Tab-separated table of C-alpha atoms in Angstrom:
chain	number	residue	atom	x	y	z
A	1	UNK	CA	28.578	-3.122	-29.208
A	2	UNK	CA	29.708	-1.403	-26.131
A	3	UNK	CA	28.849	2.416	-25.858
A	4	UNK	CA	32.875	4.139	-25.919
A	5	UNK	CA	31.751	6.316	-22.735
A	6	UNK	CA	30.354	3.273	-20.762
A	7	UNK	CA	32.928	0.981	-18.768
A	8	UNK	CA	33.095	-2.432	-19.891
A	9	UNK	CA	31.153	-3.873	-16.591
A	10	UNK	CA	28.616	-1.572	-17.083
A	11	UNK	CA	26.910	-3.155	-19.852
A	12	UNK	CA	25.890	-6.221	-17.189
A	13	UNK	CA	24.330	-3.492	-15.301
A	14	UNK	CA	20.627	-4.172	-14.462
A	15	UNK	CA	19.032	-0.985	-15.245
A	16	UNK	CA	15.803	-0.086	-13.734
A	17	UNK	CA	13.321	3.110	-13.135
A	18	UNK	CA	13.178	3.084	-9.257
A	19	UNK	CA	9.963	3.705	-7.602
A	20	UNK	CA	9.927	7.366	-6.208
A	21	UNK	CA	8.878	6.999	-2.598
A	22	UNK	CA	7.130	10.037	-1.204
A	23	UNK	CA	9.042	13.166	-0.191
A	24	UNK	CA	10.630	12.818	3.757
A	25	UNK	CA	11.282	16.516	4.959
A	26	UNK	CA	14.013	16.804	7.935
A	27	UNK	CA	11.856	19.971	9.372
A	28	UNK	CA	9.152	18.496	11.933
A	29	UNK	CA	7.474	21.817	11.924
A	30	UNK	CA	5.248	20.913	8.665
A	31	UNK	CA	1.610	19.331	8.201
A	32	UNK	CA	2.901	16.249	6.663
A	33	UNK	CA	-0.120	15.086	4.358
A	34	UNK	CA	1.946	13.170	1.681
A	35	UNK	CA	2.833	9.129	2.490
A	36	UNK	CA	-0.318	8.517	4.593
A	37	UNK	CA	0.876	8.250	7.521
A	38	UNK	CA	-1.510	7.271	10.430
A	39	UNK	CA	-1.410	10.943	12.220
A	40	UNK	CA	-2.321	9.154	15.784
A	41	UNK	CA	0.842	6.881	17.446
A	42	UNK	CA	0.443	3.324	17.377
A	43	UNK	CA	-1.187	1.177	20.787
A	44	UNK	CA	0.393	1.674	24.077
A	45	UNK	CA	0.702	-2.144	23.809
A	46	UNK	CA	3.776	-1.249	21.437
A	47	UNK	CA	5.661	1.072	23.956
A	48	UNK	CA	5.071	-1.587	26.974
A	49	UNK	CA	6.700	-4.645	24.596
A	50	UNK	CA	9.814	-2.251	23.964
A	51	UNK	CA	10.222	-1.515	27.646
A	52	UNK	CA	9.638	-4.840	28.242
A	53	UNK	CA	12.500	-6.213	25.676
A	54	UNK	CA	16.172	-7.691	26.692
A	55	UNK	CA	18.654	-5.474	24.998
A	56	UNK	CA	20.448	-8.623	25.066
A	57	UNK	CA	18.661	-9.421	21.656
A	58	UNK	CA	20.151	-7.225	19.996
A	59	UNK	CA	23.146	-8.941	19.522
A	60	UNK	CA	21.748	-12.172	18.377
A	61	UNK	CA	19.869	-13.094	14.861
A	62	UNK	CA	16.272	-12.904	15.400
A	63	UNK	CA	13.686	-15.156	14.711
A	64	UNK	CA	13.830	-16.600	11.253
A	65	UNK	CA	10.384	-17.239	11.252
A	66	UNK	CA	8.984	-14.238	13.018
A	67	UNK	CA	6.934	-16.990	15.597
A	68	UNK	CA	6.001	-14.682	18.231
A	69	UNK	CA	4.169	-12.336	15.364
A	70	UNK	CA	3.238	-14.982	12.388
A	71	UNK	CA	0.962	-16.077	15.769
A	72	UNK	CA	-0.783	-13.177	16.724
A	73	UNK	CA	-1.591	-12.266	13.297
A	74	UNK	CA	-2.596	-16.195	13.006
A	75	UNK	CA	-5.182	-15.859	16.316
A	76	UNK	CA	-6.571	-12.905	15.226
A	77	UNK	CA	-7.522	-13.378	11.456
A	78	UNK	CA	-8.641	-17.188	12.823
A	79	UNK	CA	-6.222	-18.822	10.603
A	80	UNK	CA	-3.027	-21.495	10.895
A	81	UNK	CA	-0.065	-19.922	11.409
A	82	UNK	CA	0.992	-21.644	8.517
A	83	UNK	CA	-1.511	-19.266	6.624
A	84	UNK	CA	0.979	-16.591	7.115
A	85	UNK	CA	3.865	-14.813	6.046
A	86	UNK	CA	5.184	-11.740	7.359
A	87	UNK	CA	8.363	-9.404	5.917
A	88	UNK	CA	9.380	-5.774	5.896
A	89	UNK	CA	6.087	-4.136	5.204
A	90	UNK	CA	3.977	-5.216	2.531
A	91	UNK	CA	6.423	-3.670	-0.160
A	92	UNK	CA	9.386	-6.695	1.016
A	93	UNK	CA	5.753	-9.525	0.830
A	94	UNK	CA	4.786	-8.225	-2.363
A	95	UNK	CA	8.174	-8.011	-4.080
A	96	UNK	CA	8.549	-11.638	-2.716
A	97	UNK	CA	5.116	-12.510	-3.969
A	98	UNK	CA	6.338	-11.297	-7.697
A	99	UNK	CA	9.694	-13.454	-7.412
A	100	UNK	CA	7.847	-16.571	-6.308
A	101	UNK	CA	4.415	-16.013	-8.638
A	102	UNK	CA	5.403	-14.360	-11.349
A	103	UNK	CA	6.652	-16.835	-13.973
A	104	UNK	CA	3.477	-18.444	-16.066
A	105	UNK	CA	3.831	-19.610	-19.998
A	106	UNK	CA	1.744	-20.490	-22.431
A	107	UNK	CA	1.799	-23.585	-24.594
A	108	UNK	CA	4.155	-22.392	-26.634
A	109	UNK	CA	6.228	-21.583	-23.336
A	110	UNK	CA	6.135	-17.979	-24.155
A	111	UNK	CA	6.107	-15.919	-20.621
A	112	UNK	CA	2.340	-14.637	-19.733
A	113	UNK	CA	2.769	-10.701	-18.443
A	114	UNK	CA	0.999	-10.167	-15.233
A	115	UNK	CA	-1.772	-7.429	-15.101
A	116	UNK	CA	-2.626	-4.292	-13.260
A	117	UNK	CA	-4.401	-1.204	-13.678
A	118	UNK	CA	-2.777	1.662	-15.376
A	119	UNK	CA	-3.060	4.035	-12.770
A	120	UNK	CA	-2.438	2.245	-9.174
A	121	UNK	CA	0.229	1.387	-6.952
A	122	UNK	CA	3.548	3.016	-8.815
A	123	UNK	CA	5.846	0.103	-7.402
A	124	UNK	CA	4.330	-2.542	-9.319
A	125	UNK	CA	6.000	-1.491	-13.104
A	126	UNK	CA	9.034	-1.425	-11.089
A	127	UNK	CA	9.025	-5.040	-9.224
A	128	UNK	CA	8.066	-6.191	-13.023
A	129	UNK	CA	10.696	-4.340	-14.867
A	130	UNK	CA	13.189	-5.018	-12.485
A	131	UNK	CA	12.659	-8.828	-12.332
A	132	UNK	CA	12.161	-9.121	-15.885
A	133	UNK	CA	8.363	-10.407	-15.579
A	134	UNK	CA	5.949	-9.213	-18.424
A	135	UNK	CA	3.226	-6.818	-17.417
A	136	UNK	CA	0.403	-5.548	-19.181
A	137	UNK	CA	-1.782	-2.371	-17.686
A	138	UNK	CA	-5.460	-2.052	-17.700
A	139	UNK	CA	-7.115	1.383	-18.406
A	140	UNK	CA	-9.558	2.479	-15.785
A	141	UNK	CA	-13.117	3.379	-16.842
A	142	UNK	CA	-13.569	7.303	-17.071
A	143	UNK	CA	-14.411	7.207	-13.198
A	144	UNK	CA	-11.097	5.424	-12.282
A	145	UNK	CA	-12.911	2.215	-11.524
A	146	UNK	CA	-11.980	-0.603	-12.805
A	147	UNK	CA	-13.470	-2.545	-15.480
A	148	UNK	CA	-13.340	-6.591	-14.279
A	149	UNK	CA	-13.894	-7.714	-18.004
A	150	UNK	CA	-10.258	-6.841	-18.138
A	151	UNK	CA	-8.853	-9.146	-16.187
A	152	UNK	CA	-10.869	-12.199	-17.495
A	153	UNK	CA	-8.255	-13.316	-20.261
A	154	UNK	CA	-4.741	-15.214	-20.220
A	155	UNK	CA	-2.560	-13.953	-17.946
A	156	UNK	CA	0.505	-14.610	-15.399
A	157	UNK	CA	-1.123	-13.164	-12.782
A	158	UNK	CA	-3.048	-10.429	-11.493
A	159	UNK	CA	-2.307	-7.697	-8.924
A	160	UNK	CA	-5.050	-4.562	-7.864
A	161	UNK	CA	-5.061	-3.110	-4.466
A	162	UNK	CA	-8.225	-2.753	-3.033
A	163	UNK	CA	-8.956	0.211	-2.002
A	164	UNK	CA	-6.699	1.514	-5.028
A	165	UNK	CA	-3.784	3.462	-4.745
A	166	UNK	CA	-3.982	6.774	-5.130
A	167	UNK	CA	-7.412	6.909	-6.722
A	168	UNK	CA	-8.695	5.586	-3.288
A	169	UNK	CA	-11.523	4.265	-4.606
A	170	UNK	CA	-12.931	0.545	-3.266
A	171	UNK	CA	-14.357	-2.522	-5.015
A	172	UNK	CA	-17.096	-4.460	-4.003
A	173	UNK	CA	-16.436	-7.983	-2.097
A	174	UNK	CA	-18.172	-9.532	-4.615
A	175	UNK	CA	-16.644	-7.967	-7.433
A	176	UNK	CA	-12.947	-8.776	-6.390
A	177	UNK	CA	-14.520	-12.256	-5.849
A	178	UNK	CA	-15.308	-12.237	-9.220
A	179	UNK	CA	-11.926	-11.589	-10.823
A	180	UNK	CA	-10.466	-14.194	-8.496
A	181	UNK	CA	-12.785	-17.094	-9.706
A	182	UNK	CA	-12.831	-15.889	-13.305
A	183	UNK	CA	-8.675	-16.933	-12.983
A	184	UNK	CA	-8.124	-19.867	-11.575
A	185	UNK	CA	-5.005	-20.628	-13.303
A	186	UNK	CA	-3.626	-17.760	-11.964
A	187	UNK	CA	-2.381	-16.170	-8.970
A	188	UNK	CA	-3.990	-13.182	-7.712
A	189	UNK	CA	-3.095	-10.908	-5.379
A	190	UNK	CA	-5.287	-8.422	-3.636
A	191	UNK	CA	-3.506	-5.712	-2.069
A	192	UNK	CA	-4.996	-4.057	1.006
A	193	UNK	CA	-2.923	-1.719	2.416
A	194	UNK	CA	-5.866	0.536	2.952
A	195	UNK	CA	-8.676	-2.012	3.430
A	196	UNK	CA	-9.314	-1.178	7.221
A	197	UNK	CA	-10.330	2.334	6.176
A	198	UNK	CA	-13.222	0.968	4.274
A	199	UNK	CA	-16.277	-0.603	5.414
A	200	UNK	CA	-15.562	-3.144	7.898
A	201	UNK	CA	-16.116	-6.685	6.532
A	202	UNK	CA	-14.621	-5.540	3.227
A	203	UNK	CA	-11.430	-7.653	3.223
A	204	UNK	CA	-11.296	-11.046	1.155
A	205	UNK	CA	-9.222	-12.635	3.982
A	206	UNK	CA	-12.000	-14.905	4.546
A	207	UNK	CA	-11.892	-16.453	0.987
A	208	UNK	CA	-8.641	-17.545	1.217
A	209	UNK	CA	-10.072	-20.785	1.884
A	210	UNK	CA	-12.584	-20.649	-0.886
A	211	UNK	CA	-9.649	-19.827	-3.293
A	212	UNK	CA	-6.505	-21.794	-4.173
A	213	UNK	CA	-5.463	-18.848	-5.948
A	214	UNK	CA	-5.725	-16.172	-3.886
A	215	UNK	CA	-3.030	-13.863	-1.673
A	216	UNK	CA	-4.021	-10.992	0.477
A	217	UNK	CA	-1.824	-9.078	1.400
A	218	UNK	CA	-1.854	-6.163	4.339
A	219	UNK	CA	0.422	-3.624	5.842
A	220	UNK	CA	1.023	-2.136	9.469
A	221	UNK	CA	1.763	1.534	7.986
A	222	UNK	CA	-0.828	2.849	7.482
A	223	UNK	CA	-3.987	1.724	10.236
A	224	UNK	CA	-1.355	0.312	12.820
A	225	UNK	CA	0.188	3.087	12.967
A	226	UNK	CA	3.496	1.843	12.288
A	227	UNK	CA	5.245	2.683	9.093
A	228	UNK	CA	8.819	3.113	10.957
A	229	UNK	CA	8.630	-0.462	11.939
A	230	UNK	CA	8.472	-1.826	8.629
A	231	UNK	CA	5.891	-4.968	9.066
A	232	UNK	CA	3.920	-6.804	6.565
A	233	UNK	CA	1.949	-9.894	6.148
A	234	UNK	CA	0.605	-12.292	3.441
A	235	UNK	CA	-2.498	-14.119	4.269
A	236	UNK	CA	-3.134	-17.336	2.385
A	237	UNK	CA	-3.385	-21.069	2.121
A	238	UNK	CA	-0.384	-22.930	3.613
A	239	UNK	CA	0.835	-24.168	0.118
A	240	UNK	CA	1.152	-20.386	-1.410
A	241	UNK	CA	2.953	-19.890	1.733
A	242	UNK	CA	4.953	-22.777	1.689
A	243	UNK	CA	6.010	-21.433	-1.982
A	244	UNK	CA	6.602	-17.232	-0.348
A	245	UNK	CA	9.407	-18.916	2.610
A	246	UNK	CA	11.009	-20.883	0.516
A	247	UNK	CA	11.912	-17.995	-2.077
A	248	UNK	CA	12.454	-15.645	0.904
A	249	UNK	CA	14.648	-18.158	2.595
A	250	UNK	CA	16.880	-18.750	-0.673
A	251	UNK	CA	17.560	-15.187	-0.106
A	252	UNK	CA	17.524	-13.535	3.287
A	253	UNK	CA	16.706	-15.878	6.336
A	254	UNK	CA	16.220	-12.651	9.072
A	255	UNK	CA	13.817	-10.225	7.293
A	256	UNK	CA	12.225	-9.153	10.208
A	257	UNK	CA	14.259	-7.326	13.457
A	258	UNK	CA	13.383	-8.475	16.916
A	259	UNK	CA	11.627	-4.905	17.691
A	260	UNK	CA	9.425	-5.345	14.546
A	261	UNK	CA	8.087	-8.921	16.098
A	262	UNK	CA	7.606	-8.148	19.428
A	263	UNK	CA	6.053	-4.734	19.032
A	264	UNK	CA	3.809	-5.477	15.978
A	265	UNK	CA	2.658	-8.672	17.742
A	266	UNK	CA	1.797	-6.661	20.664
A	267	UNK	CA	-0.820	-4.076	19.084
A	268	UNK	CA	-2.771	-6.170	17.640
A	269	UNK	CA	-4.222	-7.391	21.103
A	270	UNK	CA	-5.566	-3.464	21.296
A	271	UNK	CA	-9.062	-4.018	18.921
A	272	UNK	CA	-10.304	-0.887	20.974
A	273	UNK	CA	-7.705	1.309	20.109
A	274	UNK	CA	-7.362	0.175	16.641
A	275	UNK	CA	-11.023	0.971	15.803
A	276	UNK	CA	-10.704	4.271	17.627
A	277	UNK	CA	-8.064	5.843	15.257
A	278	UNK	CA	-9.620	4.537	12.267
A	279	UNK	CA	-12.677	5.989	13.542
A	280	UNK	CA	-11.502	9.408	13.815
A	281	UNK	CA	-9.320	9.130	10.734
A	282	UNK	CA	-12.553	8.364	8.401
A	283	UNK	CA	-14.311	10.503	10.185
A	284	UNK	CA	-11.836	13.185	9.358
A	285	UNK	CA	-11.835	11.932	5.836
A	286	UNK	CA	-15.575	12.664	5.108
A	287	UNK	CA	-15.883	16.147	7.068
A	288	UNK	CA	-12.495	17.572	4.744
A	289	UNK	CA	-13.882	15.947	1.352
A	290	UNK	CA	-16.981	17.767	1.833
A	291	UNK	CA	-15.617	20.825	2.643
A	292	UNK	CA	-12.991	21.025	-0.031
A	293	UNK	CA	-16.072	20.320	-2.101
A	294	UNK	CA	-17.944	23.347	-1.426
A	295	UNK	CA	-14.563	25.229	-2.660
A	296	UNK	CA	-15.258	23.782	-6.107
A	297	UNK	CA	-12.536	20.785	-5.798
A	298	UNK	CA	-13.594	17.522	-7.559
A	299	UNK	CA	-12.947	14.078	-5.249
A	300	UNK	CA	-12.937	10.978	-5.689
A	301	UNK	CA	-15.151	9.112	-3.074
A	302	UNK	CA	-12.394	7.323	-0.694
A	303	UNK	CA	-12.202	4.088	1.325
A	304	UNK	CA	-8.827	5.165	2.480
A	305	UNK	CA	-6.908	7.329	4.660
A	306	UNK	CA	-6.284	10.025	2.267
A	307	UNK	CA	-8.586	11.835	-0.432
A	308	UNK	CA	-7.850	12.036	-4.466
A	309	UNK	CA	-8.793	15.699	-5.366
A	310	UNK	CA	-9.140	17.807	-8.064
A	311	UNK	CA	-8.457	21.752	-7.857
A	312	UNK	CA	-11.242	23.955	-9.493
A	313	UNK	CA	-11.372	25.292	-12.613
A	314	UNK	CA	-8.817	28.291	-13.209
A	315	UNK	CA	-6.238	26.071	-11.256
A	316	UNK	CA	-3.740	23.024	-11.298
A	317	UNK	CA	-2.638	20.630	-8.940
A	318	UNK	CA	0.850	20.983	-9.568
A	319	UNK	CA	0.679	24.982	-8.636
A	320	UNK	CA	-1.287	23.974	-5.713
A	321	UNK	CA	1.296	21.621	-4.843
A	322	UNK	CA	3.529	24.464	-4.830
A	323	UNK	CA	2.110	26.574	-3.189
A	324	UNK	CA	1.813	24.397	-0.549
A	325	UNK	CA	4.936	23.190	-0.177
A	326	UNK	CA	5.729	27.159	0.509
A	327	UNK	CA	3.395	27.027	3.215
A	328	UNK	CA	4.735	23.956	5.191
A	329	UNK	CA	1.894	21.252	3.791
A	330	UNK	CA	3.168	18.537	1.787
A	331	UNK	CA	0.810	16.368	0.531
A	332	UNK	CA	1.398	13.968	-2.992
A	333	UNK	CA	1.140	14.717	-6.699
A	334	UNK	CA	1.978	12.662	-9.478
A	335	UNK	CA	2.932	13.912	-12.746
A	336	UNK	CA	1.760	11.487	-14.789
A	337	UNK	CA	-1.397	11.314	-17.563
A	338	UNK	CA	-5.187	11.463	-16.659
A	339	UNK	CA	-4.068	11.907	-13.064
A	340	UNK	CA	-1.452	15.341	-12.928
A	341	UNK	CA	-4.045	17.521	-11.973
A	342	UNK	CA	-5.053	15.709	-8.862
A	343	UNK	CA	-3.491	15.846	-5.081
A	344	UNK	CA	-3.281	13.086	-3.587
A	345	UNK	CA	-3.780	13.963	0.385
A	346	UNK	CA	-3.398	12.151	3.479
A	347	UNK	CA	-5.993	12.319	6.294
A	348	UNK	CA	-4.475	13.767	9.476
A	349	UNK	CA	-5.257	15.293	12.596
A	350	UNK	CA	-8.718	17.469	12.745
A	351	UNK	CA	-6.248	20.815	13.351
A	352	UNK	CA	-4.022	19.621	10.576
A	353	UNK	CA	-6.822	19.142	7.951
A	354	UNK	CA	-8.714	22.539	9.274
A	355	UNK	CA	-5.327	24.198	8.430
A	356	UNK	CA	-5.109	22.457	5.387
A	357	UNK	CA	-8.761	23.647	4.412
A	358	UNK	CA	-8.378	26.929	5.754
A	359	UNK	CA	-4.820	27.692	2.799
A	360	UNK	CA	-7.092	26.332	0.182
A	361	UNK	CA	-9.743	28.954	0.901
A	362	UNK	CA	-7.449	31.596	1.161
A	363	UNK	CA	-5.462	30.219	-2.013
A	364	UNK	CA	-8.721	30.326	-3.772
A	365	UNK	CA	-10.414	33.146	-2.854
A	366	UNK	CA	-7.720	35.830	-3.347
């Protein structure tokens, strides 16, 4: 029965929840703290590609198969090129991953839903609802870790970023090892967005090979330094890859922009630079978590470029958030259960998160 106040073409409509991307102010003159942001520019490698680009691209299609790029990343994770697949960031690879993945049945040919943990990555509900694919979330344990036993029964697939999103908290090698080989009927992917933030040699990149099953996937956003670009990449073996083009190519053929190739294929020649801002960035990270500790906030212990933190007693997040917001800091909260009285704040510059520190004691103290 169509509703008398709703057009007729309106009940084809696909009707979705969008995801709520983070808040972009127009007014430069803030300490922006709340999309995690890399606060240091990307490699000087980028700015010498652009100056050394033909305008005369501009006007044609670029690369379909992003060559110049799907290489570099190729020669410096030590993999085929036909072990990648890049698109625009990892939100355009992972929405591809969920088209091309997503679609197991049971005997009885009954859809399987895909899991994830309850609180983590807000896009993935949407991708799911959106496409129609059956989802199921898994609690995390009382210290927002997550609880691998979980994940160990039929399923379409599995998603979890690793370090999680916005918890920020990091799983063992082994243990995402674990989850993979405990499903190898499914496809899991192992989001790490934030993965350079952690210890270094905590990617599963090199288990792709081990793995059938297994797609990492990685972003230049947040540790390259270029979110504005748009560039992401799937790492996997050349089959799952095979699989990710073809779906892509049934439905856009030029993803990527010519500036986006050139430029993101450029930085990653700049290892020195690369492990200089993350230096300084975790660096950052530890000094502001333990002094927001000593003001009585509660944190989670982060692999990331951003903290998960908990106001004091006497106090909310979401009047902090406030409060901020009226002082020209905008960092993240979500108002949604076991997690609305956290903030979820991105690491910037030492000046930035001194100022940051310095409201909080004021807010706090008064």
């Amino acid at each position: 029965m169509i509703d008398a106040n709703m057009n007729g073409w309106e009940a084809g409509v696909r009707k979705v929840v969008p995801y709520t991307p983070g808040e972009q102010p127009k007014n430069k003159n803030i300490i922006k703290l709340n999309t995690n942001e890399n606060p240091y520019g990307p490699s000087n490698e980028a700015l010498k590609a652009l100056e050394g680009m033909d305008m005369d691209e501009a006007r044609r299609y670029p690369d379909p198969t992003a060559s110049e790029l799907v290489k570099a990343l190729a020669d410096y994770y030590s993999v085929d090129e036909n072990q990648v697949f890049v698109g625009v960031g990892s939100d355009d690879v992972l929405g591809m991953c969920f088209m091309t993945f997503f679609n197991q049945t049971n005997e009885r040919g009954e859809r399987l839903p895909i899991l994830f943990p309850d609180i983590t990555y807000s896009f993935y509900p949407v991708w799911a609802d959106m496409l129609g694919i059956p989802y199921e979330t898994k609690a995390l344990k009382d210290d927002f870790t997550i609880d691998a036993a979980d994940y160990n029964g039929p399923n379409g697939g599995i998603v979890i970023p690793n370090p999680n999103a916005p918890t920020a908290i990091y799983m063992a090698k082994a243990f995402v090892e674990d989850i993979v080989k405990n499903n190898p009927s499914s496809i899991v992917i192992i989001d790490e967005a934030y993965i350079d933030f952690a210890p270094q040699g905590s990617s599963v990149i090199d288990l792709i090979d081990k793995y059938d099953n297994l797609i990492v996937v990685r972003t230049y956003s947040k540790s390259r330094s270029m979110a504005g670009l748009r560039i992401g990449y799937a790492i996997s073996n050349p089959k799952i890859i095979k699989f990710i083009n073809d779906v892509k190519y049934s439905y856009n053929s030029y993803t990527m922009n010519a500036p986006s190739i050139k430029l993101g294929a450029a930085v990653v020649k700049d290892e020195e630079y690369f492990r200089e801002t993350i230096s300084k960035i975790v660096k950052t990270r530890e000094e502001f978590a333990e002094k927001i500790k000593g003001l009585g906030f509660t944190v989670l212990p982060s692999s990331a470029n951003f903290v998960f933190a908990s106001p004091p007693e006497g106090y909310t997040a979401e009047e902090l958030f406030e409060e901020c917001k009226k002082r020209g800091i905008y960092v993240r909260y979500f108002k949604q259960p076991r997690i609305n009285n956290f903030l979820r704040i991105t690491i910037g510059k030492e000046q930035d998160m001194r100022t940051v520190y310095e409201f909080f004691k004021d807010f706090l103290t008064r």
